[in-house]
GROMACS .gro file of C-alpha atoms in nm:
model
  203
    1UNK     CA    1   1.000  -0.472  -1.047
    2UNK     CA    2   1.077  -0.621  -0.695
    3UNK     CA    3   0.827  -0.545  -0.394
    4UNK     CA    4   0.994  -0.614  -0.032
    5UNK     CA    5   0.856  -0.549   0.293
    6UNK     CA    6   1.006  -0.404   0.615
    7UNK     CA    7   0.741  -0.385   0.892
    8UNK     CA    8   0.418  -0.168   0.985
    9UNK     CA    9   0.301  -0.042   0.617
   10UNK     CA   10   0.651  -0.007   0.509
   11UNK     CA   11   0.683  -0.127   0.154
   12UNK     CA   12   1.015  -0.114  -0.073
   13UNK     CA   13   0.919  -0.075  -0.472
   14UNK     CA   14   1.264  -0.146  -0.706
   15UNK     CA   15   1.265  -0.112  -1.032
   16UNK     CA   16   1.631  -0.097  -1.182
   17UNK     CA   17   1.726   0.249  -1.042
   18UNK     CA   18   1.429   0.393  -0.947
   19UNK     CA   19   1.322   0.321  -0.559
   20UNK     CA   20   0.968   0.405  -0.400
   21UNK     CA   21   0.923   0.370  -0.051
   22UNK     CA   22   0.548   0.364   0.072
   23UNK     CA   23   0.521   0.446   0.496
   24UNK     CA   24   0.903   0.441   0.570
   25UNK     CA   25   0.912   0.409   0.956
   26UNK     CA   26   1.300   0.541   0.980
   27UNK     CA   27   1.497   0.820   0.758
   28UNK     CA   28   1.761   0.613   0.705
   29UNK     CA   29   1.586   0.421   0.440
   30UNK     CA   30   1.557   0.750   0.209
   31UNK     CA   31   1.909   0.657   0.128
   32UNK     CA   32   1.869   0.617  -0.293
   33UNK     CA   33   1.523   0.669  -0.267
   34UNK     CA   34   1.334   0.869  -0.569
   35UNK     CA   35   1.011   0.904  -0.402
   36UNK     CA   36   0.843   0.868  -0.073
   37UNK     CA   37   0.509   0.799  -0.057
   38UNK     CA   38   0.300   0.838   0.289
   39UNK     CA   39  -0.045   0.723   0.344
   40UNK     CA   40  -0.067   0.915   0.670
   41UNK     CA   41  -0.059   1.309   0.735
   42UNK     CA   42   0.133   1.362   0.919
   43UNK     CA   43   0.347   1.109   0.812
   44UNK     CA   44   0.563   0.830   1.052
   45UNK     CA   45   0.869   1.030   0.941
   46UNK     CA   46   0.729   1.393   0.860
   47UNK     CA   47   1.033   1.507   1.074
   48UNK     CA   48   1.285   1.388   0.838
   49UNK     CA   49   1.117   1.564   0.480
   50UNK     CA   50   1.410   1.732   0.316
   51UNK     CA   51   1.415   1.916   0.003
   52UNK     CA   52   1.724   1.736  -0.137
   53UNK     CA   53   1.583   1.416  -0.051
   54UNK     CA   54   1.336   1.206  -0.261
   55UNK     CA   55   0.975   1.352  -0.400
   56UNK     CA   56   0.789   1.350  -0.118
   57UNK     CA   57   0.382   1.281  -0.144
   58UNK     CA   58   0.113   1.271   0.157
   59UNK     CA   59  -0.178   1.448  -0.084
   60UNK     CA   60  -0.435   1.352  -0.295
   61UNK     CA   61  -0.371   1.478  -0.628
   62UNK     CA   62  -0.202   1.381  -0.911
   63UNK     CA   63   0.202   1.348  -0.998
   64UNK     CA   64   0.472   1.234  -1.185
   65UNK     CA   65   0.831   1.122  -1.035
   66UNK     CA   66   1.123   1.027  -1.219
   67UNK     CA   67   0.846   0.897  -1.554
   68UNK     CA   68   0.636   0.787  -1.294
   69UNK     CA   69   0.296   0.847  -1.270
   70UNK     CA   70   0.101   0.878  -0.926
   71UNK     CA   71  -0.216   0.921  -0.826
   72UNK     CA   72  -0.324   0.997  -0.467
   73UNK     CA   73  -0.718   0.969  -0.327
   74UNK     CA   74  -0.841   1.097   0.000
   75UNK     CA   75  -0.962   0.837   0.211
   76UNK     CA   76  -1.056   1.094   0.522
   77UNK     CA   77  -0.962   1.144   0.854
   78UNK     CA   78  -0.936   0.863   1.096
   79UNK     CA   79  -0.682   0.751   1.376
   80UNK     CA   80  -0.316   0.627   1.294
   81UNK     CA   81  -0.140   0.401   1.459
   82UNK     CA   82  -0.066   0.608   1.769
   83UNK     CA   83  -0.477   0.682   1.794
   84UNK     CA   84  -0.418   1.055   1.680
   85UNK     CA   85  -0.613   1.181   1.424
   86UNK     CA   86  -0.442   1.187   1.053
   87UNK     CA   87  -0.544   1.231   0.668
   88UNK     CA   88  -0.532   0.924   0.540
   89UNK     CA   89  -0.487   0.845   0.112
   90UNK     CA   90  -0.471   0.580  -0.117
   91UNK     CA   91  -0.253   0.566  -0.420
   92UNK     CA   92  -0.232   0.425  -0.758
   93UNK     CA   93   0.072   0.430  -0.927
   94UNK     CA   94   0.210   0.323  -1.323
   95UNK     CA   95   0.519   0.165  -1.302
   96UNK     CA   96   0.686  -0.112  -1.556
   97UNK     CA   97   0.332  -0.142  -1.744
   98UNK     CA   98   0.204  -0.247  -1.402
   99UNK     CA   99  -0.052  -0.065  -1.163
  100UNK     CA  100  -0.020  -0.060  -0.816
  101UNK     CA  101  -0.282   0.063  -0.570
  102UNK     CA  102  -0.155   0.088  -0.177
  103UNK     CA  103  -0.508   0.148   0.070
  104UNK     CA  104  -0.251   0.245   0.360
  105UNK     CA  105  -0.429   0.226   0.722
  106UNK     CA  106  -0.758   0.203   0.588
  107UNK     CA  107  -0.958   0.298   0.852
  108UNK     CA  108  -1.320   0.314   0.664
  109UNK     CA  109  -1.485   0.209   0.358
  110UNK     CA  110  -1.362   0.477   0.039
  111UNK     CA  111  -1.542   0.625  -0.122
  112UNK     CA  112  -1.738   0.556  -0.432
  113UNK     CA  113  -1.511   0.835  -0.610
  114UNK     CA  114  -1.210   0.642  -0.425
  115UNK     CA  115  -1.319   0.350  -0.566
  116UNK     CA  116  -1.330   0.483  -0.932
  117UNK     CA  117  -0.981   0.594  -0.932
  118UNK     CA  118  -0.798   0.303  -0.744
  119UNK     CA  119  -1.027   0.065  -1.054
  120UNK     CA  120  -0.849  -0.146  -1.308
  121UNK     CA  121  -0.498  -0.205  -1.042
  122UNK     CA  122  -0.287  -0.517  -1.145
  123UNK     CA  123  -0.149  -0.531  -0.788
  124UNK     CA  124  -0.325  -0.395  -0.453
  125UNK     CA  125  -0.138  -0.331  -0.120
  126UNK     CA  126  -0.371  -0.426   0.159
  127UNK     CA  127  -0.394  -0.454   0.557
  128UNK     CA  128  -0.504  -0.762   0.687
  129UNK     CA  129  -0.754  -0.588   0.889
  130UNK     CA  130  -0.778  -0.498   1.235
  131UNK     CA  131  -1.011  -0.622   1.567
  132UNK     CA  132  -1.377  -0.619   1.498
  133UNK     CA  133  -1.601  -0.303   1.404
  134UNK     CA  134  -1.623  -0.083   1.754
  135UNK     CA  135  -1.378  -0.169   1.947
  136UNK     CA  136  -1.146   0.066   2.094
  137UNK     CA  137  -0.839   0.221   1.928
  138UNK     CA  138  -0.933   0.063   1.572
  139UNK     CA  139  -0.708   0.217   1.296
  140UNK     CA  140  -0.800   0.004   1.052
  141UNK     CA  141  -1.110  -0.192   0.935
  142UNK     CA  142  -1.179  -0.500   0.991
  143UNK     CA  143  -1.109  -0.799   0.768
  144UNK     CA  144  -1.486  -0.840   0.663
  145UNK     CA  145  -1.405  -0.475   0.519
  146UNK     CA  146  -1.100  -0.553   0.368
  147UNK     CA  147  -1.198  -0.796   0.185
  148UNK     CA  148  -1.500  -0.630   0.005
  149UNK     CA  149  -1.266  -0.349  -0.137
  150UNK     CA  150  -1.064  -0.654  -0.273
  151UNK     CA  151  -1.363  -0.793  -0.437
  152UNK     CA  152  -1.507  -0.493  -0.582
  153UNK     CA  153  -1.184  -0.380  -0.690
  154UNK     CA  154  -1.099  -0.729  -0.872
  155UNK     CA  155  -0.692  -0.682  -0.880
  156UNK     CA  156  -0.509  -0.999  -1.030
  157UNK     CA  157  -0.274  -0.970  -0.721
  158UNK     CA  158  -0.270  -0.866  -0.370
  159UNK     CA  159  -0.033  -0.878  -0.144
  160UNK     CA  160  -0.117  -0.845   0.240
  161UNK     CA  161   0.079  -0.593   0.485
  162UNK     CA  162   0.004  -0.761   0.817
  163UNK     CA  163  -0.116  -0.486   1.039
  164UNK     CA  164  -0.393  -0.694   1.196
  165UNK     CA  165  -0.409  -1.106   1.147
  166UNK     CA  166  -0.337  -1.169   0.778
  167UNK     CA  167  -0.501  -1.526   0.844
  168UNK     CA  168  -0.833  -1.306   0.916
  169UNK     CA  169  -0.829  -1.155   0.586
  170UNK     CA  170  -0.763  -1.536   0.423
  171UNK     CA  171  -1.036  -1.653   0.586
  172UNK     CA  172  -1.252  -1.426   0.415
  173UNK     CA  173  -1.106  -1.441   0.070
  174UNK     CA  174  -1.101  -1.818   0.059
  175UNK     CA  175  -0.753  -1.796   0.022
  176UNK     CA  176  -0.655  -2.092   0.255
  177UNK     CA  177  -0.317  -2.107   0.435
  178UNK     CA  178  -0.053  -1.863   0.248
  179UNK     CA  179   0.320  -1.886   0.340
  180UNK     CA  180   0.538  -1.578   0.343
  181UNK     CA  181   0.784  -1.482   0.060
  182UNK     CA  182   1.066  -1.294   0.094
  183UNK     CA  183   0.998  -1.110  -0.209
  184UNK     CA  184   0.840  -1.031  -0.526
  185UNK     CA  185   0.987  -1.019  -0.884
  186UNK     CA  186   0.694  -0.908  -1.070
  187UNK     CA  187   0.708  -0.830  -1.429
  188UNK     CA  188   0.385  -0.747  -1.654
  189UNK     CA  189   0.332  -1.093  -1.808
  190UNK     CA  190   0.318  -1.217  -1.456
  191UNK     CA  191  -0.053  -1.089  -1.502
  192UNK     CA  192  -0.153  -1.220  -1.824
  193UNK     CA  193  -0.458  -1.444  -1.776
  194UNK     CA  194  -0.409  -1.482  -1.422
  195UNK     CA  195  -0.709  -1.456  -1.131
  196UNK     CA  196  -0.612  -1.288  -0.790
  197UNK     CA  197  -0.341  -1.411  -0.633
  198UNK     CA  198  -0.280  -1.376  -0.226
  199UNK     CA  199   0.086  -1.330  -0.091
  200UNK     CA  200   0.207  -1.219   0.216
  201UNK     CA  201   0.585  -1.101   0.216
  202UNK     CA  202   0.870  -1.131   0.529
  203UNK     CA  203   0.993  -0.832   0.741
   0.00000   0.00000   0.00000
């Protein structure tokens, strides 16, 4: 499985043929894509959905892609990027024996019930966390916040989308000074034994 990054929350998921895109910001990306997965209703690109393109999930609920199994939880309604107002959901998906959770533009604390279905995730998609609880046009919480969904979730790897100041979130984690990567070739025995492990990946 190889994890890449391209910008905002935009996240690339390859493994051999299969391709899952999580918050594409452009259609042209959908290009050999089996399934699109949006944390925001609407989504960055609801304008380009099209019914011969890849599965396309902004919904809580439960669903299964090309052997793929996906799970979506509602996090609520809170701003988006552009300060509207949008459904926002988390996801946990099964993919090469690994599980990957994606929080999206958290923009509040989940839920305990949240919190019960994104459990047990080898690998966790985060934001770094944006400006302090209470200030204006906050989309997403804070890195105090962030980092007390990492902890209670317990994931043997996270990897940090920088929408806020990734430092922030290290700070907080203990995680020191981290330098971006390019990107991940994760396989499940890259797991074994391990405790969690920060990295932040390249646009």
């Amino acid at each position: 499985m190889v994890l890449t990054y391209h910008g905002d929350n935009y996240f690339k998921i390859q493994s051999g043929s299969f391709a899952m895109l999580v918050d594409p910001t452009n259609q042209r990306s959908f290009k050999g894509a089996n399934v699109v997965l949006n944390t925001l209703k609407p989504s960055l690109t609801d304008n380009a959905k099209d019914d011969n393109g890849p599965v396309w999930i902004e919904n809580q609920g439960e669903y299964e892609a090309s052997g793929v199994e996906i799970r979506g939880v509602s996090l609520g309604v809170g701003a988006g990027p552009d300060g509207k107002p949008r459904e926002k959901t988390a996801y946990k998906v099964a993919l090469d024996e690994i599980t990957i959770g994606t929080l999206g533009y958290l923009s509040r604390m989940p839920s305990e019930e949240a919190m019960e279905i994104l459990g047990g995730v080898d690998l966790l998609i985060v934001p770094a966390g944006g400006p302090p609880a209470g200030k204006a046009g906050k989309h997403i919480v804070g890195a105090k916040e962030v980092a007390a969904v990492i902890k209670l979730l317990s994931p043997k790897m996270v990897v940090v989308a920088p929408l806020g100041n990734p430092k922030d979130l290290l700070n907080e984690l203990d995680g020191g000074k981290i330098l971006p990567e390019e990107k991940l070739t994760l396989k499940k025995k890259d797991f074994e034994g391990k405790e969690m492990e920060i990295h932040v990946l390249k646009s």
